[in-house]
Amino acid sequence: EQRKLSYHTLYKTGQSMAGVGGGQVLAGGYFMANGQPLIDNKTGRQMYSDCPDGQSLIKLDNVKAKGVKGNTLFLVTQFEYLNKDAAGNDMYGKLPSPIGVTTIDQDPKTGHMKAVRYHNVDTSGVHGLWITCAGSISPWNTHLSSEEYEPDAFKADSDEQFKAFSLNTL
C-alpha cells in the first residue's frame, strides 16, 4: 500500500510543555548550571534554541510512563545553538547547548505519535555542553551525543565566544 509522504509536528522549540516533575518546561530552553533559566535582556523571557540538531527516537520494552496509553517512546533532542537574541545580537556558541527528552505516546495501530512530557537533561555536572551537533543511537539503544567543536585552549583568554559561554554556565 502506498501512502503520501507527510509529517506531523510533535512540538516546536520555545513551546511550553508539561514537565516530567510537574509544571511547565520550555522546549529547548536555556538554563544556568544552578537551574535558573537564562533570560533574554530585551524580552525578559527565557531564551531557547532555534536550532534542534541530532535526535534519537528510542523504544524501551516494558516501560510505562504517566499519560501514555500506547507505546512509550523517548525522543532525545540536542539543540545546537541560538542564532540571535531578541535584540539581534549574535548568540552562536555563547550559550550551553540543551538536550531534551520528550516522552512520546505512540498509537500501536496507526503509529501516530503525540508528545506527552518534556524535560531537559541536567548537564551542570560537566559545566554544560558547547554546540552539540550530530546524534545517533548506539548499538545498546542509547543516545550518542557529540559536540561540534572543542574550545581552542590556546586562545581561551581572548575568545569572546568562549568567554560568553563560560559566563552563561555559572
Tab-separated table of C-alpha atoms in Angstrom:
chain	number	residue	atom	x	y	z
A	1	GLU	CA	0.000	0.000	0.000
A	2	GLN	CA	1.402	3.373	-0.992
A	3	ARG	CA	0.908	6.402	1.224
A	4	LYS	CA	1.506	10.046	0.625
A	5	LEU	CA	4.583	11.346	2.447
A	6	SER	CA	3.659	13.762	5.221
A	7	TYR	CA	4.784	14.872	8.658
A	8	HIS	CA	3.218	15.665	11.984
A	9	THR	CA	4.806	18.238	14.321
A	10	LEU	CA	5.350	16.842	17.827
A	11	TYR	CA	6.403	20.195	19.316
A	12	LYS	CA	8.287	23.357	18.439
A	13	THR	CA	11.245	24.889	20.201
A	14	GLY	CA	10.164	27.588	22.615
A	15	GLN	CA	6.823	25.842	23.182
A	16	SER	CA	5.711	25.401	26.779
A	17	MET	CA	5.211	21.709	27.537
A	18	ALA	CA	4.223	19.575	30.523
A	19	GLY	CA	7.304	18.788	32.572
A	20	VAL	CA	8.199	15.371	33.952
A	21	GLY	CA	8.198	16.665	37.528
A	22	GLY	CA	5.021	18.696	37.017
A	23	GLY	CA	4.620	22.281	35.900
A	24	GLN	CA	5.635	23.609	32.505
A	25	VAL	CA	9.013	23.477	30.747
A	26	LEU	CA	10.175	25.472	27.727
A	27	ALA	CA	11.284	23.106	24.947
A	28	GLY	CA	14.899	23.842	24.057
A	29	GLY	CA	15.113	26.343	26.925
A	30	TYR	CA	18.473	27.508	28.226
A	31	PHE	CA	19.417	27.151	31.881
A	32	MET	CA	22.363	28.165	34.044
A	33	ALA	CA	24.205	25.382	35.918
A	34	ASN	CA	22.263	26.320	39.067
A	35	GLY	CA	18.969	25.539	37.287
A	36	GLN	CA	17.918	29.159	36.762
A	37	PRO	CA	16.574	29.989	33.279
A	38	LEU	CA	18.771	32.171	31.065
A	39	ILE	CA	16.729	35.308	30.441
A	40	ASP	CA	16.823	37.475	27.314
A	41	ASN	CA	17.546	41.052	28.425
A	42	LYS	CA	15.240	42.595	25.831
A	43	THR	CA	12.126	40.449	26.383
A	44	GLY	CA	12.588	39.331	29.995
A	45	ARG	CA	11.665	35.795	28.869
A	46	GLN	CA	13.692	32.602	28.938
A	47	MET	CA	15.902	32.085	25.890
A	48	TYR	CA	15.520	28.909	23.838
A	49	SER	CA	17.373	27.315	20.965
A	50	ASP	CA	16.158	27.826	17.426
A	51	CYS	CA	18.386	25.066	16.113
A	52	PRO	CA	17.487	21.482	17.028
A	53	ASP	CA	20.074	19.095	15.622
A	54	GLY	CA	20.818	15.464	16.499
A	55	GLN	CA	17.837	13.334	17.527
A	56	SER	CA	17.245	9.744	18.600
A	57	LEU	CA	13.878	8.015	18.882
A	58	ILE	CA	14.241	5.269	21.473
A	59	LYS	CA	11.820	2.468	22.324
A	60	LEU	CA	12.369	0.550	25.542
A	61	ASP	CA	10.486	-2.659	26.213
A	62	ASN	CA	8.125	-2.928	29.196
A	63	VAL	CA	8.212	0.777	30.059
A	64	LYS	CA	5.120	2.538	31.334
A	65	ALA	CA	5.005	6.321	31.562
A	66	LYS	CA	2.359	8.576	33.019
A	67	GLY	CA	-0.038	9.810	30.331
A	68	VAL	CA	0.966	7.177	27.758
A	69	LYS	CA	-1.823	4.877	26.558
A	70	GLY	CA	0.030	3.141	23.703
A	71	ASN	CA	3.723	2.511	23.095
A	72	THR	CA	6.125	4.558	25.200
A	73	LEU	CA	8.874	6.167	23.109
A	74	PHE	CA	11.521	8.716	24.070
A	75	LEU	CA	12.728	11.399	21.671
A	76	VAL	CA	16.139	12.755	22.647
A	77	THR	CA	16.816	16.132	21.001
A	78	GLN	CA	20.066	18.072	21.021
A	79	PHE	CA	19.789	21.804	20.482
A	80	GLU	CA	22.893	23.124	18.768
A	81	TYR	CA	22.698	26.891	19.408
A	82	LEU	CA	20.640	30.086	19.349
A	83	ASN	CA	21.261	32.231	16.263
A	84	LYS	CA	20.396	35.653	17.713
A	85	ASP	CA	18.847	37.069	20.867
A	86	ALA	CA	15.747	39.302	20.713
A	87	ALA	CA	17.938	42.393	20.209
A	88	GLY	CA	19.571	40.797	17.150
A	89	ASN	CA	22.923	40.062	18.812
A	90	ASP	CA	24.833	37.035	17.534
A	91	MET	CA	24.494	34.226	20.119
A	92	TYR	CA	26.215	31.405	18.238
A	93	GLY	CA	28.248	29.313	20.687
A	94	LYS	CA	27.634	31.680	23.605
A	95	LEU	CA	25.100	29.531	25.499
A	96	PRO	CA	25.279	25.991	26.886
A	97	SER	CA	23.558	23.617	24.457
A	98	PRO	CA	20.494	21.948	25.969
A	99	ILE	CA	19.422	18.369	25.430
A	100	GLY	CA	15.769	17.484	25.953
A	101	VAL	CA	13.950	14.198	26.346
A	102	THR	CA	10.331	14.058	25.204
A	103	THR	CA	8.077	11.207	26.301
A	104	ILE	CA	6.011	10.136	23.301
A	105	ASP	CA	2.724	8.225	23.235
A	106	GLN	CA	2.528	6.162	20.043
A	107	ASP	CA	-0.730	4.582	18.940
A	108	PRO	CA	0.170	0.917	18.285
A	109	LYS	CA	-2.427	0.611	15.498
A	110	THR	CA	-1.831	3.794	13.482
A	111	GLY	CA	1.721	4.722	14.505
A	112	HIS	CA	0.528	8.278	15.312
A	113	MET	CA	2.780	9.932	17.893
A	114	LYS	CA	1.925	12.566	20.481
A	115	ALA	CA	4.307	14.414	22.828
A	116	VAL	CA	3.241	13.839	26.432
A	117	ARG	CA	6.031	15.333	28.559
A	118	TYR	CA	9.394	17.047	28.188
A	119	HIS	CA	12.440	17.566	30.372
A	120	ASN	CA	15.919	18.941	29.964
A	121	VAL	CA	18.935	16.761	30.658
A	122	ASP	CA	20.958	18.244	33.522
A	123	THR	CA	24.466	18.867	32.149
A	124	SER	CA	25.614	21.053	35.047
A	125	GLY	CA	27.925	18.275	36.289
A	126	VAL	CA	30.113	18.851	33.206
A	127	HIS	CA	29.570	22.649	33.139
A	128	GLY	CA	27.227	22.457	30.177
A	129	LEU	CA	27.698	21.308	26.608
A	130	TRP	CA	29.009	23.526	23.848
A	131	ILE	CA	27.483	23.419	20.350
A	132	THR	CA	26.036	19.894	20.370
A	133	CYS	CA	25.727	18.575	16.858
A	134	ALA	CA	25.345	15.086	15.443
A	135	GLY	CA	23.485	12.486	17.455
A	136	SER	CA	22.724	8.831	16.886
A	137	ILE	CA	21.503	5.667	18.546
A	138	SER	CA	24.194	3.330	19.843
A	139	PRO	CA	24.154	-0.466	19.388
A	140	TRP	CA	22.912	-0.558	23.026
A	141	ASN	CA	19.810	1.529	22.167
A	142	THR	CA	21.129	4.629	23.926
A	143	HIS	CA	21.596	8.162	22.601
A	144	LEU	CA	25.074	9.186	21.452
A	145	SER	CA	25.813	12.900	21.518
A	146	SER	CA	28.682	14.966	20.213
A	147	GLU	CA	29.951	18.497	20.402
A	148	GLU	CA	30.733	20.051	17.040
A	149	TYR	CA	33.829	21.998	18.053
A	150	GLU	CA	36.136	21.931	21.018
A	151	PRO	CA	37.253	25.219	22.558
A	152	ASP	CA	40.739	26.322	21.494
A	153	ALA	CA	42.755	26.347	24.740
A	154	PHE	CA	45.455	28.500	23.123
A	155	LYS	CA	43.073	31.425	22.706
A	156	ALA	CA	40.530	30.805	25.513
A	157	ASP	CA	41.582	34.012	27.320
A	158	SER	CA	40.767	36.166	24.289
A	159	ASP	CA	37.927	34.209	22.637
A	160	GLU	CA	34.728	36.290	23.144
A	161	GLN	CA	32.507	33.360	22.187
A	162	PHE	CA	34.127	31.046	24.755
A	163	LYS	CA	34.100	33.761	27.453
A	164	ALA	CA	30.353	34.311	26.915
A	165	PHE	CA	29.707	30.559	27.039
A	166	SER	CA	31.708	30.292	30.280
A	167	LEU	CA	29.760	33.129	31.920
A	168	ASN	CA	26.427	31.574	30.891
A	169	THR	CA	27.233	28.247	32.556
A	170	LEU	CA	27.803	29.616	36.065
